[in-house]
Amino acid sequence: MTGELCRVLIVDDELLIRQGIKHYMQWEKEGFTIVGEASNGREALSLIDDVHPHIVMTDIVMPVMDGEELTKMIRTAHPDIQVIVLSSFGEFDYVRSTFQQGVTDYILKPKLEGELLLKALQNAADKIPSFQLVKKGQSEEASAASYLKKWMDGFGDDMPEEKVKRLFPHAAFFVMSVRMNQKEEKRRYVKEDIEKQLKQSLPDADCYPLSFQGEYASFFINMDVTQQQPLLQLAQKIARASTELSVSISEPFFEARNVKDVFDQEKEYLKQYTFYFPDQFFFYREMLPVIQSDAPPFDMAVCAEKIKRGQWDEAFAEIMLHVDHLSQNYLYDIQEFKRFLSNVVFNVTLLAEAATEKGAKFSKDKYAYFAAIDRADRADEAVGQLTGFLEEVQKTRQPVDQTDPGIKKIMDYIDQHYSDPLTLTDVANHFHFNPSYLSTYFGHHNSEGFSGYLTKIRIEKAVELLQQRHISISAISGEVGYADHSYFCKVFKKIKGMSPSSYRKQFFL
């Protein structure tokens, strides 16, 4: 294990102490790199399996799990890790106890300074089996990884441009973000496999792991921009390999120092993508649909007035049309999207309570809808909760006259276009409705529902045509909107109890 930087994990419940330790020396110049921070022993243990430190520097007195217990756990599970204890003057008994557990060294906090810290680290590094500290300039890869870490931590702006170009020789940079829906214990293996694939499949690029937190892993790729296509193909291959993975690739950027901004943006984009496109697993901005103009602001007061006047269907259609606009903008803030849906539930609940005898039940039910919308991992799941709520509200209303002008227009349209390959979505688009709401609206006014009504109209027209001898049954099926002759015969028999040919024979007996 030679030619690499010595990885150090800092454990202290005081943020100022952790920040101070970072600035005591030029870590990578001396052959060390800080791979993580923790505020107590329990956090440190969870990080150790992810960052694999060579040395753990830990405070003694901390909440949740103190340094003494942490040292004991490290000695048991990770005997090769060296432990340096940070202590105050009054903690000698604790320090003595940790030495019994096998700590490498200890430093008094009041005397902590760069030279003393470096000496303790070097002594600890010397005790690591088969390990040799990297010397300055000995490992470009280790130095590059170290500067990436600095940039991710918000430092490193003073790095000379010529060194940046030497460490990152290619013109373009990309960030690959991966969301792993596997169980926690499998994620590290998935992350390592992706890193291996990147290095094997992109031999002319320089690839570095960037971040690994919870279900998200990110990678930094430095390559010639003309080699972008192999990267996209590899990312698609990784995404297709498992439905438990979602992968996004950033657009190319040309300043390595901007990696933190791109990382933050890409991680947020991936959350947006997976919410609005839950059945898609690879994302690259240029391959996504063009976002249409922002939906106009929704005026809930105007909508409420329509409901008060009894124009429930029109009001609900406007709500769902606005929801449809919002759900097509995959960069629309997820929490804002959910807030709008919950706001609709809240306001419609108040109006339903005032307008219908059964409306009072929604005052209690609304909290269940709020919770379900808030928990939703997908846009369609959240919209489904709103649609279900509006359907429940519709059921509390008094029966509406079938001659409602809105439903009459839809029925007239079906009567005129039944011979076309008509679908619910086609009709919804024509009348500017959300398809799911049109289904609810139509079903409220017609017990057969959309599909049942369309089928009834088509079969009635087929009966009329069967009474004309000169038209073949195959031609009739096409005339009434069925491209598949055998399917038409099955539907006809189901409705009329006999096949079209039997019906025609019976008619001409």
JSON list of N, CA and C in Angstrom, two decimals, residues 40-64:
[
{"chain": "A", "resi": 40, "resn": "ASN", "atom": "N", "xyz": [-19.21, 12.96, 16.83]},
{"chain": "A", "resi": 40, "resn": "ASN", "atom": "CA", "xyz": [-19.22, 12.02, 17.96]},
{"chain": "A", "resi": 40, "resn": "ASN", "atom": "C", "xyz": [-18.78, 10.64, 17.47]},
{"chain": "A", "resi": 41, "resn": "GLY", "atom": "N", "xyz": [-18.58, 9.73, 18.41]},
{"chain": "A", "resi": 41, "resn": "GLY", "atom": "CA", "xyz": [-18.08, 8.42, 18.05]},
{"chain": "A", "resi": 41, "resn": "GLY", "atom": "C", "xyz": [-18.99, 7.62, 17.15]},
{"chain": "A", "resi": 42, "resn": "ARG", "atom": "N", "xyz": [-20.29, 7.75, 17.35]},
{"chain": "A", "resi": 42, "resn": "ARG", "atom": "CA", "xyz": [-21.22, 6.99, 16.52]},
{"chain": "A", "resi": 42, "resn": "ARG", "atom": "C", "xyz": [-21.15, 7.43, 15.07]},
{"chain": "A", "resi": 43, "resn": "GLU", "atom": "N", "xyz": [-21.10, 8.75, 14.84]},
{"chain": "A", "resi": 43, "resn": "GLU", "atom": "CA", "xyz": [-20.97, 9.26, 13.48]},
{"chain": "A", "resi": 43, "resn": "GLU", "atom": "C", "xyz": [-19.66, 8.76, 12.85]},
{"chain": "A", "resi": 44, "resn": "ALA", "atom": "N", "xyz": [-18.60, 8.76, 13.66]},
{"chain": "A", "resi": 44, "resn": "ALA", "atom": "CA", "xyz": [-17.30, 8.32, 13.15]},
{"chain": "A", "resi": 44, "resn": "ALA", "atom": "C", "xyz": [-17.34, 6.86, 12.69]},
{"chain": "A", "resi": 45, "resn": "LEU", "atom": "N", "xyz": [-17.97, 6.00, 13.48]},
{"chain": "A", "resi": 45, "resn": "LEU", "atom": "CA", "xyz": [-18.05, 4.58, 13.11]},
{"chain": "A", "resi": 45, "resn": "LEU", "atom": "C", "xyz": [-18.79, 4.39, 11.80]},
{"chain": "A", "resi": 46, "resn": "SER", "atom": "N", "xyz": [-19.85, 5.17, 11.59]},
{"chain": "A", "resi": 46, "resn": "SER", "atom": "CA", "xyz": [-20.61, 5.04, 10.34]},
{"chain": "A", "resi": 46, "resn": "SER", "atom": "C", "xyz": [-19.81, 5.53, 9.14]},
{"chain": "A", "resi": 47, "resn": "LEU", "atom": "N", "xyz": [-18.88, 6.48, 9.38]},
{"chain": "A", "resi": 47, "resn": "LEU", "atom": "CA", "xyz": [-18.06, 7.00, 8.29]},
{"chain": "A", "resi": 47, "resn": "LEU", "atom": "C", "xyz": [-16.88, 6.09, 7.94]},
{"chain": "A", "resi": 48, "resn": "ILE", "atom": "N", "xyz": [-16.38, 5.38, 8.92]},
{"chain": "A", "resi": 48, "resn": "ILE", "atom": "CA", "xyz": [-15.16, 4.59, 8.71]},
{"chain": "A", "resi": 48, "resn": "ILE", "atom": "C", "xyz": [-15.31, 3.61, 7.55]},
{"chain": "A", "resi": 49, "resn": "ASP", "atom": "N", "xyz": [-16.46, 2.96, 7.42]},
{"chain": "A", "resi": 49, "resn": "ASP", "atom": "CA", "xyz": [-16.66, 1.99, 6.34]},
{"chain": "A", "resi": 49, "resn": "ASP", "atom": "C", "xyz": [-16.74, 2.67, 4.98]},
{"chain": "A", "resi": 50, "resn": "ASP", "atom": "N", "xyz": [-17.06, 3.96, 4.98]},
{"chain": "A", "resi": 50, "resn": "ASP", "atom": "CA", "xyz": [-17.18, 4.69, 3.71]},
{"chain": "A", "resi": 50, "resn": "ASP", "atom": "C", "xyz": [-15.86, 5.31, 3.26]},
{"chain": "A", "resi": 51, "resn": "VAL", "atom": "N", "xyz": [-15.12, 5.90, 4.20]},
{"chain": "A", "resi": 51, "resn": "VAL", "atom": "CA", "xyz": [-13.93, 6.67, 3.81]},
{"chain": "A", "resi": 51, "resn": "VAL", "atom": "C", "xyz": [-12.61, 5.94, 4.08]},
{"chain": "A", "resi": 52, "resn": "HIS", "atom": "N", "xyz": [-12.66, 4.83, 4.82]},
{"chain": "A", "resi": 52, "resn": "HIS", "atom": "CA", "xyz": [-11.47, 3.99, 5.06]},
{"chain": "A", "resi": 52, "resn": "HIS", "atom": "C", "xyz": [-10.25, 4.79, 5.52]},
{"chain": "A", "resi": 53, "resn": "PRO", "atom": "N", "xyz": [-10.32, 5.43, 6.66]},
{"chain": "A", "resi": 53, "resn": "PRO", "atom": "CA", "xyz": [-9.17, 6.22, 7.12]},
{"chain": "A", "resi": 53, "resn": "PRO", "atom": "C", "xyz": [-8.01, 5.33, 7.59]},
{"chain": "A", "resi": 54, "resn": "HIS", "atom": "N", "xyz": [-6.80, 5.87, 7.46]},
{"chain": "A", "resi": 54, "resn": "HIS", "atom": "CA", "xyz": [-5.63, 5.23, 8.06]},
{"chain": "A", "resi": 54, "resn": "HIS", "atom": "C", "xyz": [-5.50, 5.65, 9.53]},
{"chain": "A", "resi": 55, "resn": "ILE", "atom": "N", "xyz": [-5.87, 6.92, 9.80]},
{"chain": "A", "resi": 55, "resn": "ILE", "atom": "CA", "xyz": [-5.72, 7.49, 11.13]},
{"chain": "A", "resi": 55, "resn": "ILE", "atom": "C", "xyz": [-7.03, 8.15, 11.56]},
{"chain": "A", "resi": 56, "resn": "VAL", "atom": "N", "xyz": [-7.42, 7.95, 12.80]},
{"chain": "A", "resi": 56, "resn": "VAL", "atom": "CA", "xyz": [-8.56, 8.65, 13.38]},
{"chain": "A", "resi": 56, "resn": "VAL", "atom": "C", "xyz": [-8.04, 9.54, 14.50]},
{"chain": "A", "resi": 57, "resn": "MET", "atom": "N", "xyz": [-8.31, 10.85, 14.39]},
{"chain": "A", "resi": 57, "resn": "MET", "atom": "CA", "xyz": [-7.99, 11.79, 15.46]},
{"chain": "A", "resi": 57, "resn": "MET", "atom": "C", "xyz": [-9.29, 12.07, 16.21]},
{"chain": "A", "resi": 58, "resn": "THR", "atom": "N", "xyz": [-9.34, 11.76, 17.50]},
{"chain": "A", "resi": 58, "resn": "THR", "atom": "CA", "xyz": [-10.61, 11.88, 18.21]},
{"chain": "A", "resi": 58, "resn": "THR", "atom": "C", "xyz": [-10.48, 12.62, 19.54]},
{"chain": "A", "resi": 59, "resn": "ASP", "atom": "N", "xyz": [-11.49, 13.42, 19.81]},
{"chain": "A", "resi": 59, "resn": "ASP", "atom": "CA", "xyz": [-11.64, 14.04, 21.13]},
{"chain": "A", "resi": 59, "resn": "ASP", "atom": "C", "xyz": [-12.02, 12.94, 22.12]},
{"chain": "A", "resi": 60, "resn": "ILE", "atom": "N", "xyz": [-11.86, 13.23, 23.41]},
{"chain": "A", "resi": 60, "resn": "ILE", "atom": "CA", "xyz": [-12.24, 12.27, 24.44]},
{"chain": "A", "resi": 60, "resn": "ILE", "atom": "C", "xyz": [-13.69, 12.44, 24.86]},
{"chain": "A", "resi": 61, "resn": "VAL", "atom": "N", "xyz": [-14.04, 13.64, 25.31]},
{"chain": "A", "resi": 61, "resn": "VAL", "atom": "CA", "xyz": [-15.38, 13.88, 25.86]},
{"chain": "A", "resi": 61, "resn": "VAL", "atom": "C", "xyz": [-16.30, 14.38, 24.75]},
{"chain": "A", "resi": 62, "resn": "MET", "atom": "N", "xyz": [-17.27, 13.55, 24.36]},
{"chain": "A", "resi": 62, "resn": "MET", "atom": "CA", "xyz": [-18.23, 13.89, 23.31]},
{"chain": "A", "resi": 62, "resn": "MET", "atom": "C", "xyz": [-19.59, 13.28, 23.66]},
{"chain": "A", "resi": 63, "resn": "PRO", "atom": "N", "xyz": [-20.67, 13.85, 23.15]},
{"chain": "A", "resi": 63, "resn": "PRO", "atom": "CA", "xyz": [-21.99, 13.26, 23.38]},
{"chain": "A", "resi": 63, "resn": "PRO", "atom": "C", "xyz": [-22.18, 11.99, 22.56]},
{"chain": "A", "resi": 64, "resn": "VAL", "atom": "N", "xyz": [-23.24, 11.25, 22.86]},
{"chain": "A", "resi": 64, "resn": "VAL", "atom": "CA", "xyz": [-23.66, 10.04, 22.14]},
{"chain": "A", "resi": 64, "resn": "VAL", "atom": "C", "xyz": [-22.67, 8.89, 22.34]}
]
